[in-house]
Short mmCIF file of C-alpha atoms in Angstrom, two decimals:
data_model
loop_
_atom_site.label_atom_id
_atom_site.label_comp_id
_atom_site.label_asym_id
_atom_site.label_seq_id
_atom_site.Cartn_x
_atom_site.Cartn_y
_atom_site.Cartn_z
CA MET A 1196 8.65 7.82 -34.90
CA LEU A 1197 9.00 10.53 -32.42
CA ALA A 1198 5.23 10.59 -31.82
CA LYS A 1199 5.47 6.67 -31.08
CA VAL A 1200 8.25 7.18 -28.60
CA PHE A 1201 6.22 10.06 -27.09
CA ILE A 1202 2.93 7.89 -26.82
CA ASN A 1203 4.79 4.91 -25.50
CA ARG A 1204 6.58 7.23 -22.87
CA PHE A 1205 3.41 8.43 -21.32
CA THR A 1206 0.99 5.62 -22.04
CA ALA A 1207 3.01 2.94 -20.63
CA PRO A 1208 3.13 4.32 -16.96
CA LEU A 1209 -0.60 5.05 -17.25
CA ILE A 1210 -1.55 1.58 -18.30
CA GLU A 1211 0.66 0.31 -15.45
CA ARG A 1212 -1.21 2.44 -12.90
CA LEU A 1213 -4.50 1.42 -14.23
CA ALA A 1214 -3.62 -2.23 -14.24
CA PHE A 1215 -2.32 -2.02 -10.55
CA ARG A 1216 -5.71 -0.05 -9.61
CA TRP A 1217 -7.78 -2.77 -11.35
CA SER A 1218 -5.80 -5.61 -9.62
CA SER A 1219 -6.41 -3.83 -6.13
CA ALA A 1220 -10.14 -3.29 -6.80
CA TRP A 1221 -11.59 -6.02 -8.61
CA ARG A 1222 -11.96 -8.41 -5.64
CA ASP A 1223 -13.50 -5.94 -3.42
CA ALA A 1224 -15.75 -4.76 -6.18
CA LEU A 1225 -16.96 -8.48 -6.77
CA ALA A 1226 -17.35 -9.02 -2.89
CA SER A 1227 -19.57 -5.90 -2.85
CA ALA A 1228 -21.86 -7.18 -5.48
CA ILE A 1229 -22.43 -10.35 -4.05
CA ALA A 1230 -22.81 -9.23 -0.47
CA ALA A 1231 -25.50 -6.67 -1.57
CA ALA A 1232 -27.41 -9.34 -3.57
CA LEU A 1233 -27.09 -11.66 -0.29
CA ALA A 1234 -28.12 -8.76 2.09
CA TRP A 1235 -31.27 -8.06 -0.09
CA ILE A 1236 -32.25 -11.72 -0.27
CA LEU A 1237 -31.96 -12.05 3.65
CA ALA A 1238 -33.60 -8.90 4.63
CA THR A 1239 -36.54 -9.85 2.02
CA HIS A 1240 -36.88 -13.49 3.76
CA LEU A 1241 -35.92 -12.88 7.09
CA LEU A 1242 -37.41 -9.62 7.89
CA GLY A 1243 -40.19 -9.41 5.44
CA HIS A 1244 -38.97 -6.01 3.84
CA VAL A 1245 -40.26 -5.60 0.19
CA HIS A 1246 -37.68 -3.31 -0.92
CA PRO A 1247 -34.62 -3.72 1.42
CA VAL A 1248 -32.47 -1.04 -0.31
CA PHE A 1249 -30.60 0.08 2.65
CA ALA A 1250 -29.45 -3.62 3.30
CA ALA A 1251 -27.69 -3.77 -0.04
CA ILE A 1252 -26.33 -0.23 0.35
CA SER A 1253 -24.91 -1.13 3.70
CA ALA A 1254 -23.21 -4.12 2.34
CA VAL A 1255 -21.55 -2.00 -0.48
CA VAL A 1256 -20.42 0.74 2.03
CA CYS A 1257 -18.79 -1.97 4.15
CA LEU A 1258 -16.90 -3.71 1.36
CA ALA A 1259 -16.12 -1.05 -1.33
CA PRO A 1260 -12.41 -1.01 -2.69
CA GLY A 1261 -9.88 1.37 -0.97
CA LEU A 1262 -11.05 0.99 2.58
CA PRO A 1263 -8.23 0.48 4.97
CA SER A 1264 -10.40 -1.79 7.11
CA HIS A 1265 -13.73 -3.29 6.03
CA GLY A 1266 -14.56 -4.52 9.54
CA LYS A 1267 -13.92 -0.93 11.00
CA GLN A 1268 -16.20 0.58 8.47
CA ALA A 1269 -18.88 -2.00 9.33
CA VAL A 1270 -18.89 -1.04 12.87
CA GLY A 1271 -18.75 2.71 12.13
CA LEU A 1272 -21.65 2.33 9.75
CA MET A 1273 -23.90 0.79 12.54
CA VAL A 1274 -22.88 3.33 15.10
CA GLY A 1275 -23.31 6.32 12.64
CA VAL A 1276 -26.80 5.14 11.58
CA ALA A 1277 -27.93 4.51 15.23
CA THR A 1278 -26.60 7.98 16.27
CA GLY A 1279 -28.46 9.63 13.38
CA ILE A 1280 -31.80 7.62 14.05
CA LEU A 1281 -31.72 8.77 17.64
CA VAL A 1282 -31.02 12.40 17.14
CA GLY A 1283 -33.65 12.32 14.21
CA GLU A 1284 -36.17 10.96 16.65
CA ALA A 1285 -35.63 13.67 19.29
CA ALA A 1286 -35.76 16.35 16.48
CA LEU A 1287 -39.14 15.20 15.61
CA TRP A 1288 -40.41 16.66 19.06
CA LEU A 1289 -39.39 20.20 17.83
CA PRO A 1290 -41.90 22.41 16.34
CA ASP A 1291 -42.24 21.82 12.50
CA SER A 1292 -43.12 25.38 11.70
CA TYR A 1293 -39.83 25.87 10.20
CA PRO A 1294 -38.90 22.25 8.69
CA LEU A 1295 -35.37 23.35 7.26
CA LEU A 1296 -34.33 24.91 10.33
CA ARG A 1297 -35.15 21.53 12.02
CA ILE A 1298 -33.41 19.47 9.35
CA GLY A 1299 -30.39 21.75 9.54
CA PHE A 1300 -30.29 21.55 13.60
CA ALA A 1301 -30.69 17.80 13.52
CA THR A 1302 -28.01 17.25 10.94
CA PHE A 1303 -25.55 19.46 12.63
CA SER A 1304 -26.40 17.81 16.00
CA ALA A 1305 -25.97 14.24 14.48
CA ILE A 1306 -22.58 14.80 12.73
CA ALA A 1307 -21.28 16.71 15.86
CA ILE A 1308 -22.12 13.94 18.21
CA ALA A 1309 -20.82 11.16 15.96
CA ALA A 1310 -17.56 13.04 15.40
CA LEU A 1311 -16.95 12.89 19.13
CA TYR A 1312 -16.64 9.13 18.89
CA GLY A 1313 -13.24 9.42 16.89
CA LEU A 1314 -14.09 6.17 14.72
CA GLY A 1315 -13.67 7.52 11.29
CA PRO A 1316 -15.42 9.71 8.67
CA VAL A 1317 -18.05 7.07 7.98
CA VAL A 1318 -19.71 7.52 11.34
CA PRO A 1319 -20.55 11.33 11.15
CA ILE A 1320 -21.50 10.89 7.51
CA GLN A 1321 -23.90 8.16 8.17
CA ALA A 1322 -25.13 10.20 11.42
CA GLY A 1323 -26.15 13.18 9.38
CA VAL A 1324 -27.64 11.10 6.60
CA SER A 1325 -29.87 9.22 8.94
CA ALA A 1326 -31.09 12.27 10.71
CA VAL A 1327 -31.96 13.94 7.40
CA LEU A 1328 -33.83 10.65 6.30
CA MET A 1329 -35.71 10.52 9.65
CA LEU A 1330 -37.04 14.06 9.17
CA ALA A 1331 -37.50 13.82 5.47
CA VAL A 1332 -39.31 10.49 4.88
CA GLY A 1333 -40.52 9.72 8.45
CA PRO A 1334 -39.67 7.08 11.07
CA GLU A 1335 -41.53 4.48 9.41
CA SER A 1336 -39.05 4.10 6.58
CA ALA A 1337 -35.97 5.52 8.04
CA GLY A 1338 -36.24 4.49 11.59
CA VAL A 1339 -36.32 0.94 12.99
CA VAL A 1340 -36.85 -0.49 9.42
CA ARG A 1341 -33.68 1.06 8.20
CA MET A 1342 -31.83 0.17 11.13
CA LEU A 1343 -32.53 -3.47 10.75
CA ASP A 1344 -31.49 -3.25 7.04
CA VAL A 1345 -28.36 -1.61 8.07
CA LEU A 1346 -27.71 -4.46 10.65
CA VAL A 1347 -28.27 -7.14 8.01
CA GLY A 1348 -26.00 -5.45 5.40
CA ALA A 1349 -23.29 -4.64 7.90
CA GLY A 1350 -23.58 -8.23 9.26
CA VAL A 1351 -23.05 -9.71 5.66
CA GLY A 1352 -20.15 -7.29 5.19
CA LEU A 1353 -18.60 -8.38 8.56
CA VAL A 1354 -18.94 -12.11 7.51
CA PHE A 1355 -17.38 -11.39 4.09
CA SER A 1356 -14.54 -9.31 5.74
CA GLN A 1357 -13.84 -11.27 8.79
CA VAL A 1358 -14.31 -14.89 7.69
CA LEU A 1359 -14.81 -15.47 3.87
CA LEU A 1360 -12.56 -12.91 2.09
CA THR A 1361 -10.16 -11.87 4.84
CA PRO A 1362 -6.88 -10.79 3.19
CA ASN A 1363 -3.55 -12.22 4.51
CA PRO A 1364 -1.87 -9.02 6.08
CA ILE A 1365 1.70 -10.65 5.43
CA GLY A 1366 0.66 -11.14 1.82
CA ILE A 1367 -0.52 -7.60 1.48
CA ILE A 1368 3.19 -6.23 2.50
CA ASP A 1369 4.98 -8.92 0.51
CA SER A 1370 3.30 -8.28 -2.66
CA SER A 1371 3.39 -4.47 -2.37
CA ALA A 1372 7.25 -4.91 -1.66
CA LYS A 1373 7.79 -7.30 -4.37
CA ASP A 1374 6.64 -4.75 -6.87
CA LEU A 1375 9.05 -2.10 -5.46
CA LEU A 1376 11.97 -4.43 -5.41
CA GLU A 1377 11.33 -6.05 -8.92
CA LYS A 1378 11.47 -2.38 -10.18
CA LEU A 1379 14.53 -1.61 -8.49
CA ALA A 1380 16.26 -4.73 -9.73
CA ALA A 1381 15.25 -3.87 -13.10
CA GLY A 1382 16.87 -0.33 -12.61
CA PHE A 1383 20.12 -1.88 -11.47
CA GLY A 1384 20.09 -4.45 -14.33
CA LYS A 1385 19.57 -1.41 -16.85
CA SER A 1386 22.55 0.24 -15.08
CA LEU A 1387 24.80 -2.79 -15.59
CA GLN A 1388 23.89 -2.70 -19.25
CA ALA A 1389 24.79 0.91 -19.45
CA LEU A 1390 28.13 0.20 -17.85
CA GLU A 1391 28.99 -2.72 -20.02
CA ASP A 1392 28.08 -0.68 -23.05
CA LYS A 1393 29.30 2.58 -21.57
CA ASP A 1394 25.97 3.98 -22.94
CA ALA A 1395 24.82 7.09 -21.18
CA GLY A 1396 21.34 6.95 -22.74
CA LYS A 1397 20.75 3.45 -21.04
CA ALA A 1398 21.85 5.05 -17.84
CA GLN A 1399 19.45 7.87 -18.15
CA ASN A 1400 16.77 5.08 -18.62
CA ALA A 1401 17.68 3.41 -15.50
CA VAL A 1402 16.93 6.76 -13.70
CA GLN A 1403 13.56 6.73 -15.31
CA ILE A 1404 12.96 3.02 -14.15
CA PHE A 1405 13.93 4.22 -10.65
CA SER A 1406 11.58 7.16 -10.88
CA ARG A 1407 8.68 5.02 -11.80
CA ALA A 1408 9.22 2.97 -8.83
CA HIS A 1409 8.09 5.65 -6.54
CA ASP A 1410 4.50 4.57 -7.24
CA SER A 1411 5.49 1.27 -5.95
CA LEU A 1412 6.87 2.87 -2.75
CA ILE A 1413 3.72 4.65 -2.10
CA ALA A 1414 1.81 1.38 -2.76
CA LEU A 1415 4.01 -0.40 -0.24
CA GLU A 1416 3.31 2.48 2.33
CA ASN A 1417 -0.41 2.01 1.74
CA GLY A 1418 0.09 -1.76 1.87
CA ILE A 1419 1.61 -1.53 5.25
CA SER A 1420 -1.14 0.54 6.61
CA MET A 1421 -3.76 -1.74 5.12
CA ALA A 1422 -1.98 -4.82 6.75
CA ARG A 1423 -1.84 -3.26 10.10
CA ASN A 1424 -5.53 -2.44 9.94
CA THR A 1425 -6.22 -5.88 8.81
CA ALA A 1426 -4.13 -7.36 11.75
CA ARG A 1427 -6.11 -5.20 14.15
CA TRP A 1428 -9.69 -5.50 12.69
CA THR A 1429 -9.85 -9.13 11.38
CA LEU A 1430 -9.70 -12.50 13.05
CA ARG A 1431 -7.35 -13.83 10.59
CA GLY A 1432 -4.88 -10.85 11.20
CA ARG A 1433 -5.06 -11.07 14.64
CA PHE A 1434 -3.09 -14.66 14.73
CA VAL A 1435 -0.17 -13.05 12.75
CA SER A 1436 -0.28 -9.57 14.30
CA ARG A 1437 3.14 -9.88 15.87
CA GLU A 1438 4.77 -10.93 12.64
CA VAL A 1439 2.97 -8.18 10.78
CA LYS A 1440 4.36 -5.84 13.02
CA ASP A 1441 8.01 -6.76 12.59
CA ILE A 1442 7.70 -7.09 8.96
CA ALA A 1443 5.90 -3.67 8.68
CA SER A 1444 8.33 -1.91 11.01
CA ARG A 1445 11.40 -3.35 8.79
CA TYR A 1446 9.88 -2.37 5.43
CA GLU A 1447 8.83 1.02 6.99
CA ARG A 1448 12.23 2.01 8.28
CA HIS A 1449 14.33 0.81 5.29
CA ALA A 1450 12.32 0.87 2.04
CA VAL A 1451 12.20 4.46 1.68
CA ARG A 1452 16.14 4.56 2.29
CA LEU A 1453 16.73 1.96 -0.17
CA TYR A 1454 14.73 3.70 -2.99
CA ALA A 1455 16.10 7.06 -2.21
CA SER A 1456 19.64 5.78 -2.11
CA ALA A 1457 18.89 3.79 -5.60
CA LEU A 1458 17.54 6.90 -7.26
CA LEU A 1459 20.55 8.93 -6.01
CA PHE A 1460 23.03 6.30 -7.26
CA ALA A 1461 21.10 6.19 -10.71
CA GLU A 1462 21.60 9.90 -11.10
CA ALA A 1463 25.18 9.93 -10.13
CA PHE A 1464 25.89 7.12 -12.27
CA ALA A 1465 24.28 8.51 -15.18
CA ASP A 1466 26.13 11.73 -14.60
CA ALA A 1467 29.55 9.98 -14.28
CA LEU A 1468 29.01 8.19 -17.56
CA ARG A 1469 27.97 11.30 -19.38
CA LYS A 1470 30.94 13.23 -18.25
CA GLU A 1471 33.28 10.32 -19.14
CA GLU A 1472 35.90 11.31 -16.42
CA GLY A 1473 38.04 8.20 -16.41
CA PRO A 1474 37.35 4.53 -16.05
CA ALA A 1475 34.74 3.21 -13.92
CA PRO A 1476 35.76 1.63 -10.51
CA ALA A 1477 36.79 -1.90 -11.10
CA SER A 1478 34.36 -3.41 -8.55
CA LEU A 1479 31.43 -1.60 -9.90
CA HIS A 1480 30.45 -4.29 -12.42
CA GLU A 1481 30.22 -6.99 -9.85
CA ARG A 1482 28.65 -4.67 -7.20
CA LEU A 1483 25.85 -3.63 -9.60
CA ALA A 1484 25.33 -7.41 -10.71
CA ASN A 1485 25.09 -8.37 -6.99
CA VAL A 1486 22.75 -5.69 -5.90
CA ALA A 1487 20.41 -6.42 -9.05
CA SER A 1488 20.39 -9.82 -8.22
CA GLY A 1489 19.85 -9.14 -4.66
CA CYS A 1490 16.88 -7.06 -5.15
CA ALA A 1491 15.27 -9.90 -7.22
CA ALA A 1492 16.27 -12.46 -4.60
CA ILE A 1493 14.32 -10.64 -1.76
CA ALA A 1494 11.30 -9.97 -4.19
CA ASN A 1495 11.13 -13.94 -4.97
CA ASP A 1496 12.21 -15.00 -1.54
CA SER A 1497 15.22 -16.84 -2.95
CA ASP A 1498 18.64 -16.98 -1.71
CA SER A 1499 20.31 -13.80 -1.79
CA PRO A 1500 24.06 -13.30 -3.24
CA ILE A 1501 27.13 -12.09 -1.11
CA LEU A 1502 27.60 -8.43 -1.12
CA ILE A 1503 31.05 -6.84 -1.36
CA PRO A 1504 31.21 -3.85 1.17
CA ILE A 1505 33.11 -0.78 -0.18
CA SER A 1506 36.25 -0.19 1.52
CA ALA A 1507 37.41 3.36 2.39
CA SER A 1508 40.70 2.79 0.35
CA GLU A 1509 38.62 2.20 -2.66
CA LEU A 1510 36.64 5.33 -2.39
CA ALA A 1511 39.96 7.16 -2.03
CA ASP A 1512 41.39 5.41 -5.23
CA ALA A 1513 38.32 6.44 -7.35
CA VAL A 1514 39.17 7.90 -10.51
CA SER A 1515 37.12 11.11 -10.20
CA GLY A 1516 34.49 12.83 -8.02
CA PRO A 1517 31.46 11.63 -9.96
CA TRP A 1518 32.59 7.92 -9.60
CA GLN A 1519 33.24 8.63 -5.83
CA LEU A 1520 29.65 9.91 -5.48
CA CYS A 1521 28.50 6.86 -7.50
CA LEU A 1522 30.30 4.29 -5.05
CA GLN A 1523 28.86 6.26 -1.92
CA HIS A 1524 25.26 5.99 -2.96
CA LEU A 1525 25.83 2.43 -3.98
CA SER A 1526 27.27 1.74 -0.41
CA THR A 1527 24.22 3.20 1.05
CA VAL A 1528 22.09 0.92 -1.23
CA GLU A 1529 24.17 -2.16 -0.08
CA ASN A 1530 23.78 -1.04 3.54
CA ALA A 1531 20.05 -0.76 3.10
CA LEU A 1532 19.81 -4.41 1.59
CA LEU A 1533 21.99 -5.81 4.44
CA THR A 1534 18.79 -4.97 6.79
CA PHE A 1535 16.88 -7.51 4.66
CA GLY A 1536 18.96 -10.56 5.66
CA PHE A 1537 21.80 -10.22 3.25
CA THR A 1538 25.39 -11.56 4.09
CA THR A 1539 28.66 -9.84 3.25
CA GLN A 1540 31.91 -11.38 2.48
CA SER A 1541 33.17 -10.88 6.07
CA ASP A 1542 29.93 -12.51 7.31
CA THR A 1543 30.63 -15.65 5.20
CA LYS A 1544 34.35 -15.71 6.29
CA SER A 1545 33.05 -15.69 9.97
CA ILE A 1546 30.74 -18.29 9.33
CA VAL A 1547 33.23 -20.58 7.65
CA GLU A 1548 35.79 -20.03 10.44
CA LYS A 1549 33.18 -20.68 13.18
CA THR A 1550 32.23 -23.92 11.23
CA ARG A 1551 35.81 -25.28 11.15
CA THR A 1552 36.55 -24.43 14.94
CA GLN A 1553 33.41 -26.46 15.82
CA ALA A 1554 34.56 -29.26 13.56
#
């Protein structure tokens, strides 16, 4: 029994991470495969190349999973290859008495020059590789022929990344944020169950749920970075660049605060239940229910419940220090949720009074 619990505890997060990585990578992997085949066909029929390996490789380099910007990768690839070919051509004029010294000098020069552009790691890497190929296999195979193959492969990659398979930058942020908020909602839901059952074990399970949400927070930060790059480097992204900027800034400012305050609340809540220092505050049940449903509402873009802000008198009347700390962290959670468009009771009263006045 203990072995089964141990296995479930450590395999479940691993399976979840693997599933997330698969869902993030399979589309780019499929696009890379199709683009490589298409680049090979185009280079064969349009350029007459018998084995256009570099065309297929270039398409894969441009569309491989995990890249922050496929368009930027394609541009950097072409610039790096061109730089390496030019440096390699110049190095051919050097005496070939010491071929290794010539290759080393050409590689250093190509990488150093390409690094000055400031266009990303792919530029100096491809510049160094191109310089080595120029001196190793000759300009007939690694010169103009390779440059044409790279242009075809990078061109196919640009078509895929800019037109056919351009991701929705807003959708990238929304999907990442949804995963984080769903986990936070599950954590608050488990805390609510622990409060109803007065079960410190369930409260500790809630802490573990919040801790696992850290992976989703990292994914959200990566999603924000990817969305910004997509908005900058793709045609589709430029149409929604302003909206992406606003959404990304909001999540960037408040998502970390929301996660941290939720985790601190869970730890304080578990500690308060474990110590059994008096009854829980009267409003805690309703607050937890509202916060849990609120996180789920943001994740699903549905109407959010009304939050009940904590009053100073209620904090002062809390039975014990652990419950006071619990309420303080929950108040921080509620304030963080307000930044996502939530309303409070006072906001609702103001809206009702304003409506009555206008009537």
